[in-house]
CSV table of C-alpha atoms in Angstrom, one decimal:
chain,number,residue,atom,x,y,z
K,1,UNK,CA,0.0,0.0,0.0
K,2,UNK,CA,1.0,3.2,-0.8
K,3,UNK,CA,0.7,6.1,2.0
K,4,UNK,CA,1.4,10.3,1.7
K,5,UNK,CA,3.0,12.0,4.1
K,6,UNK,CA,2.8,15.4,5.1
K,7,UNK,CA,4.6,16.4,2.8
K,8,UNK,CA,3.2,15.1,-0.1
K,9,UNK,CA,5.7,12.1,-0.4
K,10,UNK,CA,5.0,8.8,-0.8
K,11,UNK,CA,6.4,5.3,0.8
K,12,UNK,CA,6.8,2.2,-0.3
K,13,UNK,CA,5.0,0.1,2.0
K,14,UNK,CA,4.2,-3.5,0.5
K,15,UNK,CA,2.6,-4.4,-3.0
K,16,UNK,CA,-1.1,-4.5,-2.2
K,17,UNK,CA,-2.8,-2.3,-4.5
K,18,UNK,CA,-3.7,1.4,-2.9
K,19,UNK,CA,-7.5,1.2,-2.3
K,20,UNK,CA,-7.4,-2.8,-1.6
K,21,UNK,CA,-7.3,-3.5,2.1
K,22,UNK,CA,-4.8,-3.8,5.3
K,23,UNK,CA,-1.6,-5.1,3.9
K,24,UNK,CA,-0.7,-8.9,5.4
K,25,UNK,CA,3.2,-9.1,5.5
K,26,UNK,CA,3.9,-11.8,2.1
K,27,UNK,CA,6.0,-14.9,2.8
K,28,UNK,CA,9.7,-14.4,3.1
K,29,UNK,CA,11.4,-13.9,-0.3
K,30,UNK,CA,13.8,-16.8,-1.9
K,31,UNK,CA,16.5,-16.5,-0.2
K,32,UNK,CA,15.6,-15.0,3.1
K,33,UNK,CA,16.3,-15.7,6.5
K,34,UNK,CA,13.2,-17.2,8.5
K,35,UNK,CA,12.5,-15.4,11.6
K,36,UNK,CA,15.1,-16.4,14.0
K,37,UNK,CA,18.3,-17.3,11.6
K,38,UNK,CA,21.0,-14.6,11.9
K,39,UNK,CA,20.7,-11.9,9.8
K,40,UNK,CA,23.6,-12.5,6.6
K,41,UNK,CA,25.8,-9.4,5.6
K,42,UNK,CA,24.3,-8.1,2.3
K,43,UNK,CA,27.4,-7.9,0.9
K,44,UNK,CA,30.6,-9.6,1.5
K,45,UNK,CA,33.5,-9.4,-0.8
K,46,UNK,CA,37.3,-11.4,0.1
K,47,UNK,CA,40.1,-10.4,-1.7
K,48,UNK,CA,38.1,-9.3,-4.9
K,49,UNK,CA,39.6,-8.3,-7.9
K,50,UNK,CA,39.0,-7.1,-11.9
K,51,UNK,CA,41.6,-6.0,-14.1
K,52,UNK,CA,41.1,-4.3,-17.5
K,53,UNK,CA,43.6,-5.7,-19.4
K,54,UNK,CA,47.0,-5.0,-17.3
K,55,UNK,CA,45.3,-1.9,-15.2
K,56,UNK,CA,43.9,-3.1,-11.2
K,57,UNK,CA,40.5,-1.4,-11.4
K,58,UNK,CA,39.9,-3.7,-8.1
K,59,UNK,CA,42.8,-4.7,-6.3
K,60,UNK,CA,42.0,-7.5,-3.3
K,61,UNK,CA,39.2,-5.6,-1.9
K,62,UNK,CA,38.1,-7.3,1.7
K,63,UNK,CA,34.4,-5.5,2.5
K,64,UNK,CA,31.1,-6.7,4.2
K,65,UNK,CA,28.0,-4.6,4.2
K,66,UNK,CA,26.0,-4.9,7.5
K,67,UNK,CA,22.0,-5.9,6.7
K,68,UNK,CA,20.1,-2.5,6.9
K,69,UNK,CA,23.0,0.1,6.5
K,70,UNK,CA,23.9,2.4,4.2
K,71,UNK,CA,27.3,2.2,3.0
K,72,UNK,CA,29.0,4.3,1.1
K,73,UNK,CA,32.1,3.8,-1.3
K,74,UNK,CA,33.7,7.3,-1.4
K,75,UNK,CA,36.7,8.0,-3.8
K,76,UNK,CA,37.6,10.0,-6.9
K,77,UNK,CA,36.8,8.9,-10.3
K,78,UNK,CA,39.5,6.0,-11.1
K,79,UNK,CA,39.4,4.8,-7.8
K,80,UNK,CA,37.7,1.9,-8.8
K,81,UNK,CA,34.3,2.2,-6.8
K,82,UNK,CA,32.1,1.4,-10.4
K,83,UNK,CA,33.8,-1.5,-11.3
K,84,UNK,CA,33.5,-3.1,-7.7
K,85,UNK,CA,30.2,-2.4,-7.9
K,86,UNK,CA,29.7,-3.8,-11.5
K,87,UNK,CA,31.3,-6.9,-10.1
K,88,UNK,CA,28.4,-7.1,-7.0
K,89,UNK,CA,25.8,-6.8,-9.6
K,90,UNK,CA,27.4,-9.8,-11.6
K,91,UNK,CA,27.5,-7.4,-14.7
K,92,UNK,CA,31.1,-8.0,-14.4
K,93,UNK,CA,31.8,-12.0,-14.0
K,94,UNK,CA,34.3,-12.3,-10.9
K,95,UNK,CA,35.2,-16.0,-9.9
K,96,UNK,CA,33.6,-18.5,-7.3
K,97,UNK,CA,33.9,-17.1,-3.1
K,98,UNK,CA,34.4,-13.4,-4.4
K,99,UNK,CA,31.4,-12.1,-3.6
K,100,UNK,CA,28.1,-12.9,-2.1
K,101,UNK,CA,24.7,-11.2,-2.0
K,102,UNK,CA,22.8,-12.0,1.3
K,103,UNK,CA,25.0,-15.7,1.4
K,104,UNK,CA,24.0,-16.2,-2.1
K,105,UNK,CA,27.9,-16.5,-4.2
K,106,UNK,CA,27.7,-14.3,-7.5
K,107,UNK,CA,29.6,-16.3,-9.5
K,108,UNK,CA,27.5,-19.5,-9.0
K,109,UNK,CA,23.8,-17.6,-8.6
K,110,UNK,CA,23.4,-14.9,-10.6
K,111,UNK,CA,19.7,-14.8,-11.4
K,112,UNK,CA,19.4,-14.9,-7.2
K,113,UNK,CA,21.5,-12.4,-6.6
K,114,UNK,CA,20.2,-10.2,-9.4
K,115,UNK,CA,16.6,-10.7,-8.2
K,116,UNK,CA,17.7,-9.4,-4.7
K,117,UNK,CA,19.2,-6.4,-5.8
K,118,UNK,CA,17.9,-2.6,-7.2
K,119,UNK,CA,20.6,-1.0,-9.4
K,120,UNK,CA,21.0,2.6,-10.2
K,121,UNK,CA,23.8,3.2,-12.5
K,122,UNK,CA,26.2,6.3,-13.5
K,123,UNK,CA,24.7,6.2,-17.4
K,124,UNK,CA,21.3,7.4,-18.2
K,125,UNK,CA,19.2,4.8,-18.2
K,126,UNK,CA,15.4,6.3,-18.6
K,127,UNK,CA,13.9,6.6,-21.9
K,128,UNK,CA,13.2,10.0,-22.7
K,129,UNK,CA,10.7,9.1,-25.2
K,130,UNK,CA,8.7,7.4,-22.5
K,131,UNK,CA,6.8,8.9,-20.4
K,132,UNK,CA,7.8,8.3,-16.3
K,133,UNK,CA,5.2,5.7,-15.9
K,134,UNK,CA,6.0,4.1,-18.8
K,135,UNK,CA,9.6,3.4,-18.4
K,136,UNK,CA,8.7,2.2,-14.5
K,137,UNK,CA,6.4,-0.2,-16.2
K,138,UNK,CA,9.5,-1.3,-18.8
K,139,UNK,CA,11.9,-2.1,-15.6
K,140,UNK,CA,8.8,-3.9,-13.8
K,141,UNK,CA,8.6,-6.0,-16.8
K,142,UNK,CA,12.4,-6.9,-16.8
K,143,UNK,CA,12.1,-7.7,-13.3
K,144,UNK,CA,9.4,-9.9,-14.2
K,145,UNK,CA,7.2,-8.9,-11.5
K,146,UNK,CA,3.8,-10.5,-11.7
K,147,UNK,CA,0.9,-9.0,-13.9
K,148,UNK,CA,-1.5,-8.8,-11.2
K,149,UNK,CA,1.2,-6.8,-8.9
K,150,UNK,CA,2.6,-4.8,-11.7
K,151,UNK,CA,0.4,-1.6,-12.3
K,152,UNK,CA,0.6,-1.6,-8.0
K,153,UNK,CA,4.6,-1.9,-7.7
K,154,UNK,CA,4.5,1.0,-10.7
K,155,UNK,CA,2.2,3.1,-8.7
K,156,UNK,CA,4.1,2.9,-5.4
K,157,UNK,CA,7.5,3.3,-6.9
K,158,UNK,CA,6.3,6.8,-8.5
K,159,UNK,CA,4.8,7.9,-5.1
K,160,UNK,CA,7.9,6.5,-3.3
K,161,UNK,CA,9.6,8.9,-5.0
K,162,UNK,CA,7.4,11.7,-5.4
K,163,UNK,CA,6.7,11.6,-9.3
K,164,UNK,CA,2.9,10.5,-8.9
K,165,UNK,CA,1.5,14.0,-10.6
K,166,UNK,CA,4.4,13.8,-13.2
K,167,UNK,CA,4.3,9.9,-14.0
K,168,UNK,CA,2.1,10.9,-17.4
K,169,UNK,CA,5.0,13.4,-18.9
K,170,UNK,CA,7.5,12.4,-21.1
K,171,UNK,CA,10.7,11.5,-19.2
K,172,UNK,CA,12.4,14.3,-21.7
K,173,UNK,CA,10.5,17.0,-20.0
K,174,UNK,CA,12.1,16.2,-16.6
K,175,UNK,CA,15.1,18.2,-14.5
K,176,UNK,CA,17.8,16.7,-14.0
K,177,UNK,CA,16.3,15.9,-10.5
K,178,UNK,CA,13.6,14.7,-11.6
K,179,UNK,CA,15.4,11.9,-14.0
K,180,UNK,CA,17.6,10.4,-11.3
K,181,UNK,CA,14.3,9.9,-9.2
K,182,UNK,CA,12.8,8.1,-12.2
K,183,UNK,CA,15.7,6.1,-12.0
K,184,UNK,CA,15.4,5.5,-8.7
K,185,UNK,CA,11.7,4.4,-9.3
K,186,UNK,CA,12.5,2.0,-11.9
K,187,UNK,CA,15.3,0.3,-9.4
K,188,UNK,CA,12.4,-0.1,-6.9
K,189,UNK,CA,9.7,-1.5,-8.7
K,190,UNK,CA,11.2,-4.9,-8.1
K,191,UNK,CA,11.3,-4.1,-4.0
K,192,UNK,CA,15.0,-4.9,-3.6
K,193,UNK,CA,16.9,-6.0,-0.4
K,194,UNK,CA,19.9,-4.3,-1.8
K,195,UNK,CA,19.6,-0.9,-3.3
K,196,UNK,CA,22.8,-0.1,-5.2
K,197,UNK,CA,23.4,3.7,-6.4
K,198,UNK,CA,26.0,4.7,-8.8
K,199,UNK,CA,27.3,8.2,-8.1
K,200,UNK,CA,23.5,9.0,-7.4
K,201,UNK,CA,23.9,13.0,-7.0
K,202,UNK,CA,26.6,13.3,-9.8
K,203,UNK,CA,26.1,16.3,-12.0
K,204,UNK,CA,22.8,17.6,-9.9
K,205,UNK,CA,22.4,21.0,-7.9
K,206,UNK,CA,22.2,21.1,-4.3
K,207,UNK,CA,18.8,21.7,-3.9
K,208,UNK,CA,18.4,18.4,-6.2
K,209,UNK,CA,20.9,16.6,-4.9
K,210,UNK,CA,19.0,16.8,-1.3
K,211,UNK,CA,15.8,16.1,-2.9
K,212,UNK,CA,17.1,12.2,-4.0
K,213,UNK,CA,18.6,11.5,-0.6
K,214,UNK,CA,15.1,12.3,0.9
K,215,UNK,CA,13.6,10.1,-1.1
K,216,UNK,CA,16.0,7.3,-0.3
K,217,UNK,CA,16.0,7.6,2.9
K,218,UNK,CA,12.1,7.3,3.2
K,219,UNK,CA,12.0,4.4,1.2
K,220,UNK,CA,14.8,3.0,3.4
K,221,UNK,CA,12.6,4.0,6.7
K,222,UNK,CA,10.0,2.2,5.1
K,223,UNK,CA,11.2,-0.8,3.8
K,224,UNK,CA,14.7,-1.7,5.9
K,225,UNK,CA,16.2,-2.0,2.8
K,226,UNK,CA,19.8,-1.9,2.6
K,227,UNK,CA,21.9,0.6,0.5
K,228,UNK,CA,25.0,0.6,-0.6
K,229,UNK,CA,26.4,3.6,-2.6
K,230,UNK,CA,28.8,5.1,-4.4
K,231,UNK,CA,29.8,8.6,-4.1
K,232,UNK,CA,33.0,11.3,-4.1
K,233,UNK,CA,31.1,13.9,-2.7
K,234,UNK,CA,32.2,14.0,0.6
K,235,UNK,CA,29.2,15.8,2.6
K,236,UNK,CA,26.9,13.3,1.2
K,237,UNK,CA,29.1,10.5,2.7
K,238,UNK,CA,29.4,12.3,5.8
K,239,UNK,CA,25.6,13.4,6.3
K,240,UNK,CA,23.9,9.8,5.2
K,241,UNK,CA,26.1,7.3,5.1
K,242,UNK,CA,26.6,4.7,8.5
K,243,UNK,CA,30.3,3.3,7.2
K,244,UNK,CA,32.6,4.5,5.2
K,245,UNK,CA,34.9,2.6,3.2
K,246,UNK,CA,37.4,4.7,1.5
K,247,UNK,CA,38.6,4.1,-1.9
K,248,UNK,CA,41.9,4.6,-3.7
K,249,UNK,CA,44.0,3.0,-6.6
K,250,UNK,CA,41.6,0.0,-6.8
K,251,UNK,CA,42.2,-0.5,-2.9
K,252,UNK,CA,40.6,0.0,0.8
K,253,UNK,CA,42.6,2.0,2.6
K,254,UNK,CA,40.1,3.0,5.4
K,255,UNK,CA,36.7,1.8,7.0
K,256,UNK,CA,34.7,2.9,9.4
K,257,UNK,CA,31.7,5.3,10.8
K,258,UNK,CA,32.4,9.0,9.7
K,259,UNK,CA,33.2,9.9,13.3
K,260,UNK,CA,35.5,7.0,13.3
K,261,UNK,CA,37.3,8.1,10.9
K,262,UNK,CA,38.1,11.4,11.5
K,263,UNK,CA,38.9,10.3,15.5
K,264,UNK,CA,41.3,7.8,13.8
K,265,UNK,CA,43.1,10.9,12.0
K,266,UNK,CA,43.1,13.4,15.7
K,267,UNK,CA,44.7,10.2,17.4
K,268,UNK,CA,47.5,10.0,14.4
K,269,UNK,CA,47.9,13.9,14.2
K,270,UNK,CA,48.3,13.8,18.0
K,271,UNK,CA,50.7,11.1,18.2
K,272,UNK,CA,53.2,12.8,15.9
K,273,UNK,CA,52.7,15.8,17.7
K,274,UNK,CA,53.8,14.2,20.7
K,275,UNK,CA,56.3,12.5,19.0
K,276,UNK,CA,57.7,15.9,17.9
K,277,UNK,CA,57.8,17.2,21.2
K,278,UNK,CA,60.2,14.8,22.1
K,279,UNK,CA,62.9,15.2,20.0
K,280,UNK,CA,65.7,16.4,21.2
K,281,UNK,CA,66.5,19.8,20.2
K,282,UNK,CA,69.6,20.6,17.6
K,283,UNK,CA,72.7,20.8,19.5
K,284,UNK,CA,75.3,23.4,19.2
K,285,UNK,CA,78.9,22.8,20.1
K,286,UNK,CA,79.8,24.7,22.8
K,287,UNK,CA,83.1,25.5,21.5
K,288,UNK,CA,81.4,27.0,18.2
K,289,UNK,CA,83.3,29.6,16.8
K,290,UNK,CA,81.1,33.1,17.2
K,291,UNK,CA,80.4,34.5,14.3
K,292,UNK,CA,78.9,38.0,13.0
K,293,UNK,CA,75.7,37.9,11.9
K,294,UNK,CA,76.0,40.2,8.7
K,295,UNK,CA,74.6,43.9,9.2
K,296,UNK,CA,71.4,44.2,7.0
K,297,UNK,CA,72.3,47.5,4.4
K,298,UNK,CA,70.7,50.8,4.9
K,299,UNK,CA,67.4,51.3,3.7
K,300,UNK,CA,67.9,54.2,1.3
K,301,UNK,CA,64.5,56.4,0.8
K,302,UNK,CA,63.8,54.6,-2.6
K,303,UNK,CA,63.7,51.5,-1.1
K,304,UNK,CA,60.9,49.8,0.3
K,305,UNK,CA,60.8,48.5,4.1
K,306,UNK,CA,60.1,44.9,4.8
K,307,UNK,CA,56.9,44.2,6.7
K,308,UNK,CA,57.3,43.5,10.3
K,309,UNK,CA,57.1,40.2,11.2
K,310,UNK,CA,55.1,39.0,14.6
K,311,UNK,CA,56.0,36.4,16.9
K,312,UNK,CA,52.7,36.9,18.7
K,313,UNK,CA,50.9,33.6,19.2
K,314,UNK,CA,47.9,35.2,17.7
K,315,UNK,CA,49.3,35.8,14.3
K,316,UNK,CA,50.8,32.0,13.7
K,317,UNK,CA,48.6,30.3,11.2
K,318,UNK,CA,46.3,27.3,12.6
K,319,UNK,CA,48.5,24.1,11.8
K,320,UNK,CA,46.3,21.1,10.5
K,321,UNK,CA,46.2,19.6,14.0
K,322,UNK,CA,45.0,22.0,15.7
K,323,UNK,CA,41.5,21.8,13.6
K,324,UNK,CA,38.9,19.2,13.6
K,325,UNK,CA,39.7,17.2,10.4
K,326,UNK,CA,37.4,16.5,7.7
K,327,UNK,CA,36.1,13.4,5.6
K,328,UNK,CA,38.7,15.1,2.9
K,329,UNK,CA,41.7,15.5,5.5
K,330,UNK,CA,41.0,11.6,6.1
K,331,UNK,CA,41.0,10.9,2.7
K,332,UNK,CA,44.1,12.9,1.7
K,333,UNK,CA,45.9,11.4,5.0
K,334,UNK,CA,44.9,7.5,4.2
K,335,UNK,CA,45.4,8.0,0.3
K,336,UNK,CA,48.9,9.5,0.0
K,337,UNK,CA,50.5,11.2,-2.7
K,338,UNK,CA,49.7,10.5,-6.3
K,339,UNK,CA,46.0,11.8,-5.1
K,340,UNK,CA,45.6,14.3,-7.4
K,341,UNK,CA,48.0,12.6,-10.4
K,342,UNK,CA,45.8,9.6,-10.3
K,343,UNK,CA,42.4,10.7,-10.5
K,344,UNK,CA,40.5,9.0,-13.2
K,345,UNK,CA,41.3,9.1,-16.9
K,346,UNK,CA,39.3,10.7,-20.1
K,347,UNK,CA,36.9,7.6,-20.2
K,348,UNK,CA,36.0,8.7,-16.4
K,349,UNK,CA,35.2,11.9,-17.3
K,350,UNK,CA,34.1,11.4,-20.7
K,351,UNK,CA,31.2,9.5,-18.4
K,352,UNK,CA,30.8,11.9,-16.1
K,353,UNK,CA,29.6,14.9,-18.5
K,354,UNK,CA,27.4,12.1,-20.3
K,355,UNK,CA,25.8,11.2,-16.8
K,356,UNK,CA,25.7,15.3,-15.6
K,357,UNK,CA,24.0,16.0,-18.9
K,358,UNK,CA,20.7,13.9,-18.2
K,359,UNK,CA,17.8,16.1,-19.9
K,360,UNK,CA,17.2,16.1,-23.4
């Protein structure tokens, strides 16, 4: 059934049809635990790894993705969070004990895995000769969900994300907002356990931006649903994400809650602070010739005086330690050099401006 808020927004709630009556919870799903089994990770990967050609794009990747969390992938473009992602979905083939879906191994069941899971990739993937209800009603189709639930799981996946008064336009008339909510609509309409977004936000406006996380975080309130996203946009990360796993050069190199994470870095900062502090200061022989410090020349009228230079506390710049650190001090501190060097190539950003360019 399909419920409005306050706000006008709708939440997917469980495939009866809107008008029929009080929704009786369905039998669990293929797959599923019963009632009192221990609740699998949604995603576990050990030591995964894909390689275009001789380039790592994944490079022994150990990760596990609690049940009912949203966790976020965070890294620049090249850093290998699409293809990782690819290989979850099974659109890339990875071999046996890789990965696995809610227990279910992605190499050996890939129609099980695939009908857990809701998939929102970088690339356009609405029709924008379709109108909104239209290309929900295409994906329901490829999810094969039932006839007699369709035109319901279509209805509820528009309200769900808002799109119920513009579900008769043609997708090509949508904002860019608008698009990555149909998009979201048509990953729904199969009611995943596993919602995974592909740069979600990419190439959207704040206001819009904000807009799509709403939305996914209702349906997540709604359903339990776990979500597992990609993003480099680091407030995102920070404001809606659980755990963190940080991404660089086809490798982990941190994980944790955002909190953790930037304690982790004020424990290192203050460690080598201390460890500066005791260091023994440079030694001077005491039998050190003296020597003249050279007499700075005369300042002649023509010439300009130096500025003055304070020793005041007050007028020393803040050193990095002294401030709270950031999701992007953590990043920069974990990743290294080569940050900046290494930051995707021109098929990253070729797909970029494709995906940012979504209307028309």
């Amino acid at each position: 059934m399909t419920t409005d808020d306050e706000r006008g927004r709708g939440r997917l709630t469980g495939p009866a049809a809107p008008d029929g009556p009080p929704h009786t919870p369905a039998a669990p799903a293929p797959g599923a635990p019963g009632p009192h089994a221990p609740l699998p990770d949604a995603v576990t990967c050990h030591a995964l790894r894909y390689a275009f050609g001789e380039t790592k794009a994944v490079d022994g990747v150990d990760l596990s993705v609690r049940t009912g969390e949203v966790f976020g992938l965070l890294g620049p473009n090249g850093a290998g969070k699409t293809t990782a992602i690819r290989c979850i979905t099974t659109l890339l083939p990875v071999p046996a004990g890789m990965v696995r879906v809610f227990g279910h191994d992605a190499a050996k069941e890939r129609m099980a895995v695939r009908r857990l899971l809701g998939y929102v990739p970088q690339q356009l993937s609405a029709d924008a000769g379709l109108t909104g209800r239209e290309n929900v009603t295409l994906f329901a189709r490829v999810f094969d969900v039932s006839r007699r639930e369709r035109a319901a799981r279509v209805t509820q996946a528009l309200a769900a994300v808002g799109l119920t008064e513009a579900a008769g336009r043609l997708a090509k008339t949508y904002s860019g907002g608008m698009i990555r909510r149909l998009e979201l609509a048509q990953a729904l309409v199969s009611a995943p356990r596993l919602l995974m977004l592909d740069e979600p936000t990419i190439g959207l406006d704040p206001i819009a931006r904000t807009s799509v996380w709403e939305h996914i975080n209702a349906v997540r309130a709604a359903t339990g649903m776990t979500v597992l996203v990609t993003t480099h946009y680091m407030d995102e990360a920070d404001q809606y994400c659980d755990r963190l796993a940080l991404m660089h050069q086809g490798r982990i190199r941190a994980l944790g809650t955002p909190d953790e994470l930037r304690s982790a870095l004020r424990a290192r900062r203050r460690a080598a602070r201390t460890s500066a502090a005791r260091q023994p200061a440079p030694h001077t022989p005491a039998d050190a010739p003296d020597t003249a410090t050279p007499a700075a020349p005369a300042a002649s009228p023509s010439t300009p005086a130096a500025p003055a230079t304070s020793s005041s506390p007050s007028s020393a710049p803040s050193r990095p330690s002294d401030t709270a650190p950031t999701l992007e001090d953590v990043f920069r501190d974990v990743a290294g050099s080569g940050l900046d060097e290494q930051s995707g190539d021109f098929r990253d950003v070729r797909s970029t401006r494709r995906t940012a360019n979504r209307v028309g």
